Amino acid sequence: MKKVLLTAAAVLTMAGSAMAASVVASKHDLSTGGPQTVYNTNTQQVCVFCHTPHNSKETRALWNRNSATSTSYKLYTSGVWAEQASWFESGQKGVIKSDSPSLMCMSCHDGSSLKAVVNKPKDVTALSASSDTIGTNPANLGTDLTNDHPINIKYQDYLDNTKYSGTTATLSAVEAGGVVGATAGLKLPLAKGITVECNTCHNVHDPANVPFLRGSMGKSALCTACHLK
């Protein structure tokens, strides 16, 4: 019986792993084997452009990149809802707190230098690129995020206090540090179990749902995980 259970567990683990795509050969693969054309290196290492096992820039995620070039971003405000400063983790309307994990994403996606790697791979003497930034494309968000979903906001505060035409906001409840969608297996994590960040909706290591989404946009499943419409 014990052997049967162990075998079943192994099969389930393999099945679960098979469902996720790999960062290798995805648009986040900046190695010489990656599909991108703007960046040009002579290393086959994939993880090193964001992570390092030693001497990391930050302890979180063993981060191997310098910070985003900007610390000042314009964030989304609805123009209808009366946003409160308390909804933002920084305590200031439209200001991203300095330890927000979204700033890790913005170290590339605000147009910052792609050469911001702290510990270069040993097989790379210099990092070169035909363009030193992410380039002019939808992935380059710049520093004006007023047309992007709000980030670094405290989900529960927003849920508890927002009003629209006198009615409490229709958002899903928080469960164990995240928001569980109606679609089986879909859970959107909140940073520290509190804030909505880039990685709430995006899984940077899994390109299965373009662009690195945590779930399918079929029938707006990703949106309706939080927004009860």
PDB file of N, CA, C and O in Angstrom, residues 173-206:
ATOM      1  N   ALA A 173     -12.895  37.603  -1.617  1.00  0.00           N
ATOM      2  CA  ALA A 173     -12.251  37.632  -0.311  1.00  0.00           C
ATOM      3  C   ALA A 173     -10.843  37.045  -0.404  1.00  0.00           C
ATOM      4  O   ALA A 173     -10.531  36.276  -1.310  1.00  0.00           O
ATOM      5  N   VAL A 174      -9.999  37.430   0.543  1.00  0.00           N
ATOM      6  CA  VAL A 174      -8.634  36.912   0.615  1.00  0.00           C
ATOM      7  C   VAL A 174      -8.635  35.563   1.328  1.00  0.00           C
ATOM      8  O   VAL A 174      -9.277  35.411   2.369  1.00  0.00           O
ATOM      9  N   GLU A 175      -7.940  34.598   0.742  1.00  0.00           N
ATOM     10  CA  GLU A 175      -7.831  33.270   1.353  1.00  0.00           C
ATOM     11  C   GLU A 175      -6.369  32.862   1.418  1.00  0.00           C
ATOM     12  O   GLU A 175      -5.714  32.719   0.394  1.00  0.00           O
ATOM     13  N   ALA A 176      -5.856  32.725   2.627  1.00  0.00           N
ATOM     14  CA  ALA A 176      -4.482  32.243   2.839  1.00  0.00           C
ATOM     15  C   ALA A 176      -3.462  33.012   2.007  1.00  0.00           C
ATOM     16  O   ALA A 176      -2.659  32.428   1.271  1.00  0.00           O
ATOM     17  N   GLY A 177      -3.523  34.327   2.101  1.00  0.00           N
ATOM     18  CA  GLY A 177      -2.511  35.151   1.452  1.00  0.00           C
ATOM     19  C   GLY A 177      -2.684  35.371  -0.030  1.00  0.00           C
ATOM     20  O   GLY A 177      -1.779  35.842  -0.714  1.00  0.00           O
ATOM     21  N   GLY A 178      -3.858  35.031  -0.554  1.00  0.00           N
ATOM     22  CA  GLY A 178      -4.091  35.241  -1.969  1.00  0.00           C
ATOM     23  C   GLY A 178      -5.570  35.271  -2.275  1.00  0.00           C
ATOM     24  O   GLY A 178      -6.418  35.236  -1.380  1.00  0.00           O
ATOM     25  N   VAL A 179      -5.882  35.367  -3.558  1.00  0.00           N
ATOM     26  CA  VAL A 179      -7.268  35.386  -4.008  1.00  0.00           C
ATOM     27  C   VAL A 179      -7.496  34.151  -4.867  1.00  0.00           C
ATOM     28  O   VAL A 179      -6.774  33.918  -5.837  1.00  0.00           O
ATOM     29  N   VAL A 180      -8.463  33.341  -4.498  1.00  0.00           N
ATOM     30  CA  VAL A 180      -8.736  32.091  -5.204  1.00  0.00           C
ATOM     31  C   VAL A 180      -9.846  32.311  -6.221  1.00  0.00           C
ATOM     32  O   VAL A 180     -10.937  32.756  -5.881  1.00  0.00           O
ATOM     33  N   GLY A 181      -9.543  32.019  -7.481  1.00  0.00           N
ATOM     34  CA  GLY A 181     -10.519  32.208  -8.540  1.00  0.00           C
ATOM     35  C   GLY A 181     -11.478  31.045  -8.659  1.00  0.00           C
ATOM     36  O   GLY A 181     -11.270  29.974  -8.070  1.00  0.00           O
ATOM     37  N   ALA A 182     -12.523  31.254  -9.438  1.00  0.00           N
ATOM     38  CA  ALA A 182     -13.520  30.203  -9.644  1.00  0.00           C
ATOM     39  C   ALA A 182     -12.945  29.053 -10.467  1.00  0.00           C
ATOM     40  O   ALA A 182     -13.361  27.907 -10.340  1.00  0.00           O
ATOM     41  N   THR A 183     -11.962  29.365 -11.334  1.00  0.00           N
ATOM     42  CA  THR A 183     -11.332  28.329 -12.146  1.00  0.00           C
ATOM     43  C   THR A 183     -10.476  27.428 -11.262  1.00  0.00           C
ATOM     44  O   THR A 183      -9.700  27.922 -10.439  1.00  0.00           O
ATOM     45  N   ALA A 184     -10.597  26.138 -11.414  1.00  0.00           N
ATOM     46  CA  ALA A 184      -9.868  25.181 -10.574  1.00  0.00           C
ATOM     47  C   ALA A 184      -8.362  25.425 -10.643  1.00  0.00           C
ATOM     48  O   ALA A 184      -7.796  25.561 -11.725  1.00  0.00           O
ATOM     49  N   GLY A 185      -7.739  25.518  -9.487  1.00  0.00           N
ATOM     50  CA  GLY A 185      -6.291  25.667  -9.418  1.00  0.00           C
ATOM     51  C   GLY A 185      -5.781  27.077  -9.573  1.00  0.00           C
ATOM     52  O   GLY A 185      -4.574  27.308  -9.510  1.00  0.00           O
ATOM     53  N   LEU A 186      -6.649  28.042  -9.799  1.00  0.00           N
ATOM     54  CA  LEU A 186      -6.207  29.418 -10.004  1.00  0.00           C
ATOM     55  C   LEU A 186      -6.190  30.173  -8.678  1.00  0.00           C
ATOM     56  O   LEU A 186      -7.226  30.384  -8.056  1.00  0.00           O
ATOM     57  N   LYS A 187      -4.997  30.553  -8.248  1.00  0.00           N
ATOM     58  CA  LYS A 187      -4.851  31.373  -7.048  1.00  0.00           C
ATOM     59  C   LYS A 187      -3.895  32.511  -7.360  1.00  0.00           C
ATOM     60  O   LYS A 187      -2.790  32.292  -7.858  1.00  0.00           O
ATOM     61  N   LEU A 188      -4.315  33.723  -7.068  1.00  0.00           N
ATOM     62  CA  LEU A 188      -3.494  34.895  -7.324  1.00  0.00           C
ATOM     63  C   LEU A 188      -2.872  35.347  -6.007  1.00  0.00           C
ATOM     64  O   LEU A 188      -3.583  35.759  -5.091  1.00  0.00           O
ATOM     65  N   PRO A 189      -1.546  35.272  -5.888  1.00  0.00           N
ATOM     66  CA  PRO A 189      -0.891  35.602  -4.624  1.00  0.00           C
ATOM     67  C   PRO A 189      -0.818  37.098  -4.370  1.00  0.00           C
ATOM     68  O   PRO A 189      -0.717  37.903  -5.304  1.00  0.00           O
ATOM     69  N   LEU A 190      -0.864  37.468  -3.113  1.00  0.00           N
ATOM     70  CA  LEU A 190      -0.647  38.846  -2.691  1.00  0.00           C
ATOM     71  C   LEU A 190       0.705  38.905  -1.999  1.00  0.00           C
ATOM     72  O   LEU A 190       1.037  38.035  -1.202  1.00  0.00           O
ATOM     73  N   ALA A 191       1.507  39.909  -2.311  1.00  0.00           N
ATOM     74  CA  ALA A 191       2.823  40.036  -1.682  1.00  0.00           C
ATOM     75  C   ALA A 191       2.656  40.211  -0.176  1.00  0.00           C
ATOM     76  O   ALA A 191       1.865  41.049   0.268  1.00  0.00           O
ATOM     77  N   LYS A 192       3.396  39.402   0.586  1.00  0.00           N
ATOM     78  CA  LYS A 192       3.288  39.384   2.048  1.00  0.00           C
ATOM     79  C   LYS A 192       1.861  39.061   2.480  1.00  0.00           C
ATOM     80  O   LYS A 192       1.469  39.325   3.619  1.00  0.00           O
ATOM     81  N   GLY A 193       1.052  38.551   1.554  1.00  0.00           N
ATOM     82  CA  GLY A 193      -0.347  38.283   1.843  1.00  0.00           C
ATOM     83  C   GLY A 193      -1.178  39.541   1.909  1.00  0.00           C
ATOM     84  O   GLY A 193      -2.317  39.516   2.376  1.00  0.00           O
ATOM     85  N   ILE A 194      -0.630  40.653   1.387  1.00  0.00           N
ATOM     86  CA  ILE A 194      -1.279  41.958   1.570  1.00  0.00           C
ATOM     87  C   ILE A 194      -1.525  42.710   0.263  1.00  0.00           C
ATOM     88  O   ILE A 194      -2.641  43.153  -0.006  1.00  0.00           O
ATOM     89  N   THR A 195      -0.480  42.873  -0.559  1.00  0.00           N
ATOM     90  CA  THR A 195      -0.576  43.813  -1.677  1.00  0.00           C
ATOM     91  C   THR A 195      -0.671  43.151  -3.051  1.00  0.00           C
ATOM     92  O   THR A 195      -0.116  42.085  -3.289  1.00  0.00           O
ATOM     93  N   VAL A 196      -1.381  43.842  -3.931  1.00  0.00           N
ATOM     94  CA  VAL A 196      -1.448  43.467  -5.338  1.00  0.00           C
ATOM     95  C   VAL A 196      -0.178  43.984  -6.013  1.00  0.00           C
ATOM     96  O   VAL A 196       0.152  45.162  -5.905  1.00  0.00           O
ATOM     97  N   GLU A 197       0.536  43.093  -6.675  1.00  0.00           N
ATOM     98  CA  GLU A 197       1.778  43.456  -7.348  1.00  0.00           C
ATOM     99  C   GLU A 197       1.758  42.882  -8.760  1.00  0.00           C
ATOM    100  O   GLU A 197       0.800  42.211  -9.156  1.00  0.00           O
ATOM    101  N   CYS A 198       2.831  43.113  -9.509  1.00  0.00           N
ATOM    102  CA  CYS A 198       2.916  42.553 -10.859  1.00  0.00           C
ATOM    103  C   CYS A 198       2.748  41.034 -10.830  1.00  0.00           C
ATOM    104  O   CYS A 198       2.059  40.451 -11.668  1.00  0.00           O
ATOM    105  N   ASN A 199       3.408  40.394  -9.830  1.00  0.00           N
ATOM    106  CA  ASN A 199       3.376  38.934  -9.800  1.00  0.00           C
ATOM    107  C   ASN A 199       2.068  38.374  -9.242  1.00  0.00           C
ATOM    108  O   ASN A 199       1.922  37.170  -9.115  1.00  0.00           O
ATOM    109  N   THR A 200       1.117  39.225  -8.915  1.00  0.00           N
ATOM    110  CA  THR A 200      -0.212  38.736  -8.557  1.00  0.00           C
ATOM    111  C   THR A 200      -0.879  38.123  -9.786  1.00  0.00           C
ATOM    112  O   THR A 200      -1.487  37.058  -9.707  1.00  0.00           O
ATOM    113  N   CYS A 201      -0.709  38.764 -10.906  1.00  0.00           N
ATOM    114  CA  CYS A 201      -1.327  38.285 -12.153  1.00  0.00           C
ATOM    115  C   CYS A 201      -0.344  37.574 -13.080  1.00  0.00           C
ATOM    116  O   CYS A 201      -0.760  36.817 -13.953  1.00  0.00           O
ATOM    117  N   HIS A 202       0.954  37.852 -12.894  1.00  0.00           N
ATOM    118  CA  HIS A 202       1.964  37.289 -13.784  1.00  0.00           C
ATOM    119  C   HIS A 202       2.862  36.298 -13.056  1.00  0.00           C
ATOM    120  O   HIS A 202       3.262  36.533 -11.918  1.00  0.00           O
ATOM    121  N   ASN A 203       3.191  35.191 -13.735  1.00  0.00           N
ATOM    122  CA  ASN A 203       4.181  34.238 -13.256  1.00  0.00           C
ATOM    123  C   ASN A 203       5.362  34.315 -14.215  1.00  0.00           C
ATOM    124  O   ASN A 203       5.307  33.787 -15.326  1.00  0.00           O
ATOM    125  N   VAL A 204       6.424  34.975 -13.790  1.00  0.00           N
ATOM    126  CA  VAL A 204       7.527  35.288 -14.696  1.00  0.00           C
ATOM    127  C   VAL A 204       8.267  34.055 -15.209  1.00  0.00           C
ATOM    128  O   VAL A 204       9.036  34.157 -16.167  1.00  0.00           O
ATOM    129  N   HIS A 205       8.046  32.898 -14.597  1.00  0.00           N
ATOM    130  CA  HIS A 205       8.746  31.687 -15.004  1.00  0.00           C
ATOM    131  C   HIS A 205       7.890  30.778 -15.886  1.00  0.00           C
ATOM    132  O   HIS A 205       8.377  29.731 -16.334  1.00  0.00           O
ATOM    133  N   ASP A 206       6.656  31.133 -16.108  1.00  0.00           N
ATOM    134  CA  ASP A 206       5.738  30.253 -16.840  1.00  0.00           C
ATOM    135  C   ASP A 206       5.057  31.017 -17.979  1.00  0.00           C
ATOM    136  O   ASP A 206       4.120  31.791 -17.748  1.00  0.00           O
TER     137      ASP A 206
END
